[in-house]
CSV table of C-alpha atoms and ligand atoms in Angstrom, one decimal:
chain,number,residue,atom,x,y,z
C,25,VAL,CA,-46.5,24.1,54.7
C,26,MET,CA,-46.7,20.5,53.5
C,27,SER,CA,-45.4,19.9,50.0
C,28,PHE,CA,-47.2,17.7,47.5
C,29,SER,CA,-45.1,15.2,45.5
C,30,ILE,CA,-46.0,13.3,42.3
C,31,ALA,CA,-43.8,10.3,41.5
C,32,ILE,CA,-43.5,9.3,37.9
C,33,ASP,CA,-41.6,6.1,37.0
C,34,GLY,CA,-41.3,4.0,33.9
C,35,PRO,CA,-39.0,2.6,31.3
C,36,ALA,CA,-36.8,4.6,28.9
C,37,GLY,CA,-38.6,6.3,26.0
C,38,ALA,CA,-42.1,6.3,27.5
C,39,GLY,CA,-42.2,10.1,27.3
C,40,LYS,CA,-41.8,10.6,31.1
C,41,SER,CA,-39.7,13.8,30.8
C,42,THR,CA,-41.8,15.5,28.2
C,43,VAL,CA,-45.0,14.6,30.0
C,44,ALA,CA,-43.7,15.4,33.5
C,45,ARG,CA,-42.3,18.8,32.4
C,46,CYS,CA,-45.6,19.9,30.8
C,47,ALA,CA,-47.7,18.7,33.7
C,48,ALA,CA,-45.4,20.5,36.2
C,49,GLN,CA,-45.7,23.7,34.2
C,50,LYS,CA,-49.5,23.4,34.3
C,51,LEU,CA,-49.6,22.6,38.0
C,52,GLY,CA,-46.9,25.2,39.0
C,53,PHE,CA,-44.7,22.4,40.4
C,54,VAL,CA,-41.0,21.9,40.1
C,55,TYR,CA,-40.0,19.2,37.6
C,56,VAL,CA,-37.2,17.1,38.9
C,57,ASP,CA,-35.4,14.8,36.4
C,58,THR,CA,-33.5,12.2,38.4
C,59,GLY,CA,-32.1,10.5,35.3
C,60,ALA,CA,-30.0,13.7,34.8
C,61,MET,CA,-28.4,13.1,38.2
C,62,TYR,CA,-27.3,9.5,37.2
C,63,ARG,CA,-26.1,10.9,33.9
C,64,THR,CA,-24.0,13.5,35.7
C,65,ILE,CA,-22.2,10.9,37.8
C,66,ALA,CA,-21.8,8.7,34.7
C,67,LEU,CA,-20.2,11.7,32.8
C,68,TYR,CA,-17.6,12.1,35.6
C,69,MET,CA,-16.8,8.3,35.5
C,70,LEU,CA,-16.3,8.5,31.7
C,71,GLU,CA,-14.2,11.7,31.7
C,72,HIS,CA,-12.0,10.4,34.6
C,73,LYS,CA,-11.8,6.9,33.2
C,74,VAL,CA,-13.0,5.4,36.5
C,75,ASP,CA,-13.4,1.7,36.5
C,76,VAL,CA,-16.8,1.5,38.2
C,77,GLU,CA,-16.5,-2.2,38.7
C,78,ASN,CA,-13.7,-1.5,41.2
C,79,GLN,CA,-15.4,-0.6,44.4
C,80,ASN,CA,-12.5,1.4,45.9
C,81,ALA,CA,-12.1,3.5,42.7
C,82,LEU,CA,-15.9,4.0,42.5
C,83,GLU,CA,-16.1,5.2,46.1
C,84,LYS,CA,-13.1,7.5,45.8
C,85,ALA,CA,-14.6,9.1,42.7
C,86,LEU,CA,-18.0,9.5,44.4
C,87,SER,CA,-16.3,11.4,47.3
C,88,GLN,CA,-14.8,13.8,44.7
C,89,ILE,CA,-18.2,14.6,43.0
C,90,GLU,CA,-20.4,17.4,44.1
C,91,ILE,CA,-23.8,17.3,42.3
C,92,GLY,CA,-25.7,20.6,42.0
C,93,VAL,CA,-29.2,21.2,40.7
C,94,ARG,CA,-30.4,24.6,39.5
C,95,TYR,CA,-33.7,25.6,38.0
C,96,GLN,CA,-34.0,28.3,35.4
C,97,ASP,CA,-37.3,29.1,33.6
C,98,GLY,CA,-38.6,25.7,34.6
C,99,MET,CA,-35.5,24.0,33.1
C,100,GLN,CA,-33.3,21.8,35.3
C,101,GLN,CA,-29.6,22.4,35.0
C,102,MET,CA,-27.0,20.0,36.3
C,103,LEU,CA,-23.8,21.1,37.9
C,104,LEU,CA,-20.8,18.8,38.3
C,105,ASN,CA,-18.4,20.3,40.8
C,106,GLY,CA,-19.8,23.7,39.9
C,107,VAL,CA,-19.7,23.3,36.1
C,108,ASP,CA,-22.9,23.2,34.1
C,109,VAL,CA,-22.9,19.9,32.2
C,110,SER,CA,-26.6,19.9,31.1
C,111,GLY,CA,-25.7,19.6,27.5
C,112,ARG,CA,-22.9,17.1,27.8
C,113,ILE,CA,-25.0,14.4,29.7
C,114,ARG,CA,-27.3,13.9,26.6
C,115,THR,CA,-25.1,11.6,24.6
C,116,GLN,CA,-25.6,7.9,23.8
C,117,GLU,CA,-22.3,7.1,25.6
C,118,VAL,CA,-23.6,8.7,28.8
C,119,SER,CA,-27.0,7.0,28.5
C,120,ASP,CA,-25.2,3.6,28.4
C,121,GLN,CA,-22.8,4.4,31.2
C,122,ALA,CA,-25.7,5.8,33.3
C,123,SER,CA,-27.6,2.5,33.3
C,124,VAL,CA,-24.4,0.7,34.4
C,125,THR,CA,-23.4,3.2,37.2
C,126,ALA,CA,-27.0,3.5,38.4
C,127,ALA,CA,-26.9,-0.2,39.3
C,128,LYS,CA,-24.2,0.5,42.0
C,129,PRO,CA,-25.6,0.8,45.5
C,130,ALA,CA,-23.0,3.5,46.4
C,131,VAL,CA,-24.2,5.7,43.6
C,132,ARG,CA,-27.9,5.4,44.5
C,133,GLU,CA,-27.0,6.1,48.1
C,134,LYS,CA,-25.3,9.4,47.1
C,135,LEU,CA,-28.4,10.6,45.3
C,136,LEU,CA,-31.1,9.5,47.7
C,137,ASN,CA,-30.9,12.4,50.1
C,138,LEU,CA,-30.5,15.0,47.4
C,139,GLN,CA,-33.7,13.7,45.8
C,140,ARG,CA,-35.6,13.6,49.1
C,141,GLU,CA,-34.4,17.1,50.0
C,142,LEU,CA,-35.7,18.6,46.8
C,143,ALA,CA,-39.2,17.1,47.5
C,144,ARG,CA,-39.3,18.2,51.1
C,145,HIS,CA,-39.5,21.9,50.4
C,146,GLU,CA,-41.4,22.2,47.1
C,147,ASN,CA,-44.2,20.7,45.2
C,148,VAL,CA,-42.5,18.4,42.7
C,149,ILE,CA,-43.1,16.1,39.9
C,150,MET,CA,-40.1,13.7,40.1
C,151,ASP,CA,-39.4,11.3,37.3
C,152,GLY,CA,-37.1,8.3,37.5
C,153,ARG,CA,-37.2,4.5,38.0
C,154,ASP,CA,-37.6,4.1,41.8
C,155,ILE,CA,-39.3,7.3,42.9
C,156,GLY,CA,-42.6,5.6,43.9
C,157,THR,CA,-40.9,2.5,45.3
C,158,ARG,CA,-37.9,3.9,47.2
C,159,ILE,CA,-37.3,7.7,47.1
C,160,LEU,CA,-40.8,9.0,47.9
C,161,PRO,CA,-42.8,5.9,49.1
C,162,ASP,CA,-45.4,8.2,50.7
C,163,ALA,CA,-46.0,10.3,47.6
C,164,PRO,CA,-49.8,10.9,47.4
C,165,LEU,CA,-49.8,10.4,43.7
C,166,LYS,CA,-47.7,7.8,41.8
C,167,ILE,CA,-47.9,7.2,38.1
C,168,PHE,CA,-46.2,4.3,36.2
C,169,LEU,CA,-45.9,5.7,32.7
C,170,THR,CA,-45.2,3.2,30.0
C,171,ALA,CA,-45.7,2.4,26.3
C,172,SER,CA,-45.0,-0.7,24.2
C,173,SER,CA,-41.4,-1.2,23.2
C,174,ARG,CA,-42.5,-0.9,19.6
C,175,GLU,CA,-44.1,2.4,20.1
C,176,ARG,CA,-41.2,3.8,22.2
C,177,ALA,CA,-38.8,2.6,19.4
C,178,ARG,CA,-41.0,4.4,16.8
C,179,ARG,CA,-40.8,7.7,18.7
C,180,ARG,CA,-37.1,7.4,19.1
C,181,TYR,CA,-36.7,6.6,15.4
C,182,ALA,CA,-38.7,9.6,14.4
C,183,GLU,CA,-36.5,11.8,16.6
C,184,LEU,CA,-33.3,10.5,15.1
C,185,GLN,CA,-34.7,10.8,11.6
C,186,GLN,CA,-35.5,14.4,12.2
C,187,LYS,CA,-31.9,15.0,13.3
C,188,GLY,CA,-30.9,13.4,10.0
C,189,GLU,CA,-29.4,10.3,11.6
C,190,VAL,CA,-29.4,6.9,9.8
C,191,CYS,CA,-30.9,4.2,12.0
C,192,SER,CA,-32.9,1.0,12.0
C,193,LEU,CA,-36.2,0.7,13.8
C,194,GLU,CA,-35.5,-3.0,14.7
C,195,GLU,CA,-32.1,-2.1,16.2
C,196,ILE,CA,-33.6,0.8,18.2
C,197,GLN,CA,-36.3,-1.5,19.5
C,198,ARG,CA,-33.7,-4.1,20.5
C,199,GLU,CA,-31.6,-1.5,22.4
C,200,ILE,CA,-34.7,-0.3,24.2
C,201,GLU,CA,-35.6,-3.9,25.3
C,202,GLU,CA,-32.0,-4.4,26.5
C,203,ARG,CA,-32.0,-1.3,28.6
C,204,ASP,CA,-35.5,-2.2,30.0
C,205,ASP,CA,-34.1,-5.6,30.9
C,206,ARG,CA,-31.1,-4.1,32.7
C,207,ASP,CA,-33.2,-1.6,34.6
C,208,SER,CA,-35.8,-4.1,35.6
C,209,HIS,CA,-33.6,-7.0,36.6
C,210,ARG,CA,-30.8,-5.3,38.6
C,211,ALA,CA,-30.6,-6.2,42.3
C,212,GLU,CA,-30.5,-2.6,43.5
C,213,ALA,CA,-33.8,-0.6,43.2
C,214,PRO,CA,-35.1,-2.3,40.0
C,215,LEU,CA,-37.7,-0.6,37.8
C,216,ARG,CA,-41.1,-1.8,38.9
C,217,GLN,CA,-44.6,-0.3,39.3
C,218,ALA,CA,-45.3,0.5,43.0
C,219,ASP,CA,-48.4,-1.3,44.4
C,220,ASP,CA,-50.2,2.0,44.8
C,221,ALA,CA,-49.1,3.6,41.4
C,222,ILE,CA,-51.6,4.3,38.6
C,223,LEU,CA,-50.6,2.7,35.3
C,224,LEU,CA,-50.7,5.1,32.4
C,225,ASP,CA,-49.9,3.4,29.0
C,226,THR,CA,-49.2,6.2,26.5
C,227,SER,CA,-49.0,3.9,23.4
C,228,ASP,CA,-52.2,5.3,22.1
C,229,LEU,CA,-52.1,8.7,23.8
C,230,SER,CA,-50.8,12.1,22.6
C,231,VAL,CA,-48.5,14.1,24.9
C,232,GLU,CA,-51.4,16.5,25.6
C,233,GLU,CA,-53.7,13.6,26.5
C,234,ALA,CA,-51.1,12.1,28.9
C,235,VAL,CA,-50.5,15.5,30.5
C,236,ASP,CA,-54.2,16.2,31.0
C,237,ARG,CA,-54.6,12.7,32.6
C,238,ILE,CA,-51.9,13.5,35.1
C,239,VAL,CA,-53.1,17.1,35.8
C,240,ASN,CA,-56.6,15.7,36.5
C,241,LEU,CA,-55.3,13.1,38.8
C,242,ALA,CA,-53.2,15.6,40.7
C,243,GLU,CA,-56.1,18.1,41.1
C,244,THR,CA,-58.3,15.3,42.4
C,245,ALA,CA,-55.6,14.2,44.9
C,246,MET,CA,-54.6,17.6,46.2
A,30,LIG,O1,-34.2,8.7,32.5
A,30,LIG,P1,-32.9,8.6,31.9
A,30,LIG,O2,-32.9,7.9,30.6
A,30,LIG,O3,-32.2,10.0,31.7
A,30,LIG,O4,-31.9,7.8,32.9
A,30,LIG,C1,-30.7,7.3,32.5
A,30,LIG,C2,-30.4,6.0,33.3
A,30,LIG,O5,-30.3,6.3,34.7
A,30,LIG,C3,-31.5,5.0,33.2
A,30,LIG,O6,-31.4,4.1,32.1
A,30,LIG,C4,-31.5,4.3,34.5
A,30,LIG,O7,-30.5,3.2,34.4
A,30,LIG,C5,-30.9,5.3,35.5
A,30,LIG,N1,-31.8,5.8,36.4
A,30,LIG,C6,-32.1,5.1,37.6
A,30,LIG,N2,-32.9,5.6,38.5
A,30,LIG,C7,-33.6,6.8,38.3
A,30,LIG,C8,-33.4,7.5,37.1
A,30,LIG,C9,-32.5,7.0,36.2
A,30,LIG,O8,-31.5,4.1,37.8
A,30,LIG,N3,-34.4,7.3,39.3
């Protein structure tokens, strides 16, 4: 049986994970969050105080990391050497470290096969930065999901406000633009739209509208 893959790439805060998770649920696909894998490696580097700029230290650490992925009720859980770290990878510190470690070729190499294996046996919606360009170049449906940095900052701002955190919209927008810049200009697997990807700008779309768009595209392509 051939599996069907949907690649979703785009910048931070475009709503990829929410939209991809809902679309996967509607289509009966497995949602694979690759950012969580980079976050898991980043967590290890932080907790073990690994200097990731030191190639030997980085490779030694990578050889000691076993990444596990588990699905429970459609939720992806991350295991780091057998321990569930799904909650601990969602901090700002880990976000920042993840975009630094993800730029290292040895790190990307380690996750390449794991990501391809997951897509080989099941129908997946996989979200990340280089899924359409590198991990699944033959995916029959590729989406580049984006939104203006202003709109992404507004969404993040609303999230933080709801948690009762004090923050400035301008500062959030600046951080988002910095992370975009890092992800798009790195030498190794930079974020870019694949030539055959469909651009979906969610600046003026609700989550439901974006999900419907993707479900329709998938049903047409299958
Ligand atoms: O998507 P998320 O924000 O969880 O990803 C965290 C970081 O991991 C991103 O900022 C990016 O630098 C990196 N990443 C990547 N390639 C992917 C997924 C994430 O480089 N496929």
